[in-house]
Amino acid sequence: QSALTQEASVSGTVGQKVTLSCTGNSNNIARYPVVWYQQISHGAPKAVLFGNSLPSGIPPRFSGSRSGTTASLTVSGLQPEDEADYYCSTWDFSLSIWVFGGGTRLTVL
Amino acid sequence: QVQLQESGPGLVKPSQTLSLTCTVSGGSFSSGSYYWSWIRQPAGKGLEWIGRISTTGRSSYNPSLKSRASMSIDTSKNQFSLQLTSVTVADTATYYCARVEDFPDLWGQGALLSVSS
């Protein structure tokens, strides 16, 4: 069982806006920035957002927010190449480890 | 451009010790601001953080591994390694090495490790 909870699947059509959520607790998401990873076809995860910052090369259609113990990743203007598994992650103060969500499969219809 | 590359045996028998090495090329391996980590992913499942080590050798591990994990670092070779003892089929996974500054930002391509007799 993952420390962070994500939806199993989310879908949207090209051009649509979709939001993925990640729920933790007071020891992780409430304390530290969340990083979101994109994993395409079982390749290595690639960070698409850290806190509110976009890593180099990530298009600005990716954005994030956090409220209390829940973080969200929003993809505005969904593109076919956005179809992937998305994982959220952050540091856990109590466990002293990086924790991950179980992943959300984003399907572009 | 910094790159990470995992290497390992591919197949390990149950109860044996798994050993993996990550070689870092193209950058400043000894920078004090980085930790170096191992993360694994069983097929079709999510990610699990195994542990991290600094260039001074300070390490910490996921308690879920019940003290089976240990890491070492060789700054002269730009390498860090993972050993996992008493492996079972549940340890079958793709193992990633990663650089950590504010977060695990740079990952290797992953090494598939199977545990089977």
Short mmCIF file of C-alpha atoms in Angstrom, two decimals:
data_model
loop_
_atom_site.label_atom_id
_atom_site.label_comp_id
_atom_site.label_asym_id
_atom_site.label_seq_id
_atom_site.Cartn_x
_atom_site.Cartn_y
_atom_site.Cartn_z
CA GLN A 1 0.00 0.00 0.00
CA SER A 2 1.42 3.34 -1.08
CA ALA A 3 1.93 6.16 1.39
CA LEU A 4 0.36 8.63 -1.02
CA THR A 5 -3.03 8.01 -2.65
CA GLN A 6 -3.67 8.67 -6.32
CA GLU A 7 -6.53 7.87 -8.67
CA ALA A 8 -5.93 4.66 -10.60
CA SER A 9 -6.92 6.23 -13.88
CA VAL A 10 -7.93 9.52 -15.44
CA SER A 11 -8.84 10.21 -19.04
CA GLY A 12 -9.45 13.19 -21.25
CA THR A 13 -9.66 14.26 -24.85
CA VAL A 14 -7.09 16.26 -26.77
CA GLY A 15 -7.20 19.89 -25.71
CA GLN A 16 -9.09 19.19 -22.50
CA LYS A 17 -7.88 20.12 -19.02
CA VAL A 18 -7.43 17.27 -16.56
CA THR A 19 -6.41 17.23 -12.91
CA LEU A 20 -4.70 14.42 -11.03
CA SER A 21 -4.68 14.35 -7.26
CA CYS A 22 -2.31 13.03 -4.61
CA THR A 23 -3.34 12.72 -0.98
CA GLY A 24 -0.94 12.27 1.91
CA ASN A 25 -0.80 13.48 5.49
CA SER A 26 0.72 16.03 7.84
CA ASN A 27 4.13 14.33 7.70
CA ASN A 28 4.60 14.56 3.96
CA ILE A 29 2.50 16.62 1.56
CA ALA A 30 1.55 19.18 4.20
CA ARG A 31 5.25 19.80 4.93
CA TYR A 32 7.20 19.44 1.71
CA PRO A 33 6.93 20.23 -2.00
CA VAL A 34 5.58 17.45 -4.17
CA VAL A 35 7.33 16.21 -7.29
CA TRP A 36 5.32 14.71 -10.13
CA TYR A 37 6.86 12.13 -12.43
CA GLN A 38 5.77 11.04 -15.89
CA GLN A 39 6.56 7.48 -16.92
CA ILE A 40 5.98 6.49 -20.51
CA SER A 41 5.91 2.82 -21.54
CA HIS A 42 7.83 1.65 -18.46
CA GLY A 43 10.79 3.94 -19.19
CA ALA A 44 12.57 5.86 -16.47
CA PRO A 45 10.38 8.37 -14.62
CA LYS A 46 10.86 11.97 -15.66
CA ALA A 47 9.99 14.89 -13.40
CA VAL A 48 7.39 17.22 -14.90
CA LEU A 49 6.80 19.42 -11.84
CA PHE A 50 8.49 20.13 -8.51
CA GLY A 51 6.35 22.25 -6.23
CA ASN A 52 5.20 24.94 -8.62
CA SER A 53 8.34 24.81 -10.76
CA LEU A 54 8.70 23.27 -14.18
CA PRO A 55 11.97 21.41 -14.83
CA SER A 56 13.82 22.41 -17.94
CA GLY A 57 12.10 21.34 -21.13
CA ILE A 58 8.68 20.68 -19.60
CA PRO A 59 5.89 22.58 -21.38
CA PRO A 60 3.88 25.12 -19.39
CA ARG A 61 0.64 23.18 -19.83
CA PHE A 62 1.72 21.30 -16.68
CA SER A 63 0.96 23.07 -13.42
CA GLY A 64 0.51 22.16 -9.80
CA SER A 65 -1.12 23.17 -6.57
CA ARG A 66 -1.32 22.04 -2.98
CA SER A 67 -3.94 22.43 -0.30
CA GLY A 68 -3.31 20.90 3.09
CA THR A 69 -2.51 17.23 2.61
CA THR A 70 -3.52 17.06 -1.07
CA ALA A 71 -1.48 18.03 -4.10
CA SER A 72 -2.75 18.28 -7.65
CA LEU A 73 -1.22 18.15 -11.11
CA THR A 74 -3.17 19.88 -13.86
CA VAL A 75 -2.55 19.35 -17.54
CA SER A 76 -4.13 22.11 -19.59
CA GLY A 77 -4.55 21.48 -23.28
CA LEU A 78 -4.02 17.72 -23.16
CA GLN A 79 -1.81 16.31 -25.91
CA PRO A 80 -1.49 12.71 -27.18
CA GLU A 81 2.08 12.56 -25.91
CA ASP A 82 0.85 13.21 -22.37
CA GLU A 83 -0.54 9.68 -22.17
CA ALA A 84 1.52 8.05 -19.44
CA ASP A 85 1.62 6.95 -15.84
CA TYR A 86 2.03 9.80 -13.38
CA TYR A 87 3.48 9.38 -9.89
CA CYS A 88 3.56 11.89 -7.07
CA SER A 89 6.32 11.84 -4.47
CA THR A 90 7.63 13.81 -1.53
CA TRP A 91 9.75 13.45 1.60
CA ASP A 92 8.11 12.01 4.69
CA PHE A 93 9.22 13.63 7.94
CA SER A 94 8.14 10.74 10.15
CA LEU A 95 9.48 7.87 8.04
CA SER A 96 12.57 9.80 6.81
CA ILE A 97 12.14 8.40 3.33
CA TRP A 98 10.87 9.52 -0.03
CA VAL A 99 7.32 8.23 -0.45
CA PHE A 100 5.42 7.68 -3.67
CA GLY A 101 1.84 7.42 -4.79
CA GLY A 102 0.58 4.31 -6.50
CA GLY A 103 0.41 6.12 -9.84
CA THR A 104 -2.34 7.39 -12.12
CA ARG A 105 -2.71 6.12 -15.68
CA LEU A 106 -3.60 9.15 -17.83
CA THR A 107 -5.31 8.14 -21.07
CA VAL A 108 -5.78 10.58 -23.93
CA LEU A 109 -8.93 9.61 -25.79
CA GLN B 1 25.53 16.20 -19.37
CA VAL B 2 25.30 13.99 -16.31
CA GLN B 3 24.17 10.42 -16.94
CA LEU B 4 23.55 7.48 -14.63
CA GLN B 5 23.86 3.85 -15.66
CA GLU B 6 22.92 0.83 -13.60
CA SER B 7 24.69 -2.50 -13.95
CA GLY B 8 24.04 -5.84 -12.33
CA PRO B 9 23.69 -9.59 -12.81
CA GLY B 10 20.11 -9.67 -14.12
CA LEU B 11 19.27 -12.87 -12.25
CA VAL B 12 19.78 -13.83 -8.62
CA LYS B 13 18.71 -16.96 -6.75
CA PRO B 14 16.46 -16.76 -3.69
CA SER B 15 18.30 -16.23 -0.40
CA GLN B 16 21.35 -14.82 -2.20
CA THR B 17 22.62 -11.24 -2.13
CA LEU B 18 21.73 -8.81 -4.90
CA SER B 19 24.47 -6.36 -5.94
CA LEU B 20 23.94 -3.42 -8.26
CA THR B 21 26.27 -0.59 -9.27
CA CYS B 22 25.46 2.84 -10.63
CA THR B 23 28.09 4.68 -12.65
CA VAL B 24 27.77 8.44 -12.94
CA SER B 25 29.34 10.17 -15.91
CA GLY B 26 29.59 13.65 -17.31
CA GLY B 27 29.38 15.69 -14.13
CA SER B 28 30.40 16.50 -10.60
CA PHE B 29 29.83 13.29 -8.69
CA SER B 30 31.48 14.53 -5.52
CA SER B 31 29.37 17.64 -5.10
CA GLY B 32 28.32 17.85 -1.50
CA SER B 33 24.83 18.98 -2.36
CA TYR B 34 23.80 15.62 -3.82
CA TYR B 35 22.61 12.37 -2.38
CA TRP B 36 22.62 9.25 -4.52
CA SER B 37 19.64 6.92 -4.29
CA TRP B 38 18.19 3.60 -5.33
CA ILE B 39 14.53 3.24 -6.22
CA ARG B 40 12.79 0.11 -7.48
CA GLN B 41 9.63 -0.77 -9.36
CA PRO B 42 8.14 -4.26 -9.63
CA ALA B 43 6.57 -4.94 -13.00
CA GLY B 44 3.20 -3.26 -13.29
CA LYS B 45 3.48 -1.67 -9.86
CA GLY B 46 4.53 1.59 -8.27
CA LEU B 47 7.83 3.03 -7.14
CA GLU B 48 9.57 2.24 -3.86
CA TRP B 49 12.46 4.24 -2.42
CA ILE B 50 15.22 1.96 -1.16
CA GLY B 51 17.76 4.35 0.31
CA ARG B 52 20.32 7.07 -0.24
CA ILE B 53 23.99 7.75 0.35
CA SER B 54 26.04 10.93 0.40
CA THR B 55 29.50 11.36 -1.04
CA THR B 56 30.81 11.22 2.53
CA GLY B 57 29.24 7.78 2.97
CA ARG B 58 26.34 8.80 5.16
CA SER B 59 23.40 6.55 4.30
CA SER B 60 19.78 5.88 5.23
CA TYR B 61 17.34 3.19 4.17
CA ASN B 62 13.67 2.40 3.87
CA PRO B 63 12.66 0.60 7.09
CA SER B 64 10.38 -1.67 5.03
CA LEU B 65 13.47 -3.52 3.84
CA LYS B 66 14.16 -4.64 7.39
CA SER B 67 17.89 -3.91 7.36
CA ARG B 68 18.55 -6.03 4.26
CA ALA B 69 19.80 -3.05 2.24
CA SER B 70 23.20 -1.41 2.35
CA MET B 71 24.86 1.11 0.08
CA SER B 72 28.44 2.08 -0.58
CA ILE B 73 30.14 4.77 -2.60
CA ASP B 74 33.44 5.02 -4.48
CA THR B 75 34.11 8.61 -5.44
CA SER B 76 37.32 7.67 -7.26
CA LYS B 77 35.27 5.64 -9.73
CA ASN B 78 32.15 7.86 -9.72
CA GLN B 79 30.13 4.86 -8.60
CA PHE B 80 27.74 3.90 -5.86
CA SER B 81 26.36 0.46 -5.13
CA LEU B 82 23.45 -1.36 -3.55
CA GLN B 83 23.50 -4.69 -1.80
CA LEU B 84 20.28 -6.42 -0.79
CA THR B 85 20.61 -9.59 1.24
CA SER B 86 18.32 -12.62 1.55
CA VAL B 87 16.40 -11.82 -1.62
CA THR B 88 13.04 -13.38 -2.45
CA VAL B 89 10.85 -13.31 -5.53
CA ALA B 90 9.25 -10.18 -4.07
CA ASP B 91 12.52 -8.35 -4.78
CA THR B 92 12.12 -8.90 -8.53
CA ALA B 93 11.91 -5.42 -10.01
CA THR B 94 13.50 -2.79 -12.18
CA TYR B 95 16.07 -1.00 -10.04
CA TYR B 96 16.79 2.66 -10.77
CA CYS B 97 19.64 4.75 -9.46
CA ALA B 98 18.98 8.45 -9.12
CA ARG B 99 20.62 11.71 -8.15
CA VAL B 100 18.88 13.64 -5.39
CA GLU B 101 19.24 17.33 -4.70
CA ASP B 102 15.89 18.89 -3.91
CA PHE B 103 14.28 15.71 -5.25
CA PRO B 104 15.31 12.64 -7.29
CA ASP B 105 15.86 14.63 -10.47
CA LEU B 106 18.10 12.50 -12.63
CA TRP B 107 17.49 8.79 -13.10
CA GLY B 108 19.28 5.94 -14.81
CA GLN B 109 17.44 3.90 -17.40
CA GLY B 110 16.88 1.07 -14.92
CA ALA B 111 18.18 -2.46 -14.53
CA LEU B 112 15.84 -5.43 -14.43
CA LEU B 113 16.68 -7.80 -11.63
CA SER B 114 14.89 -11.15 -11.41
CA VAL B 115 14.95 -13.46 -8.40
CA SER B 116 14.41 -17.04 -9.44
CA SER B 117 15.80 -20.46 -8.73
#
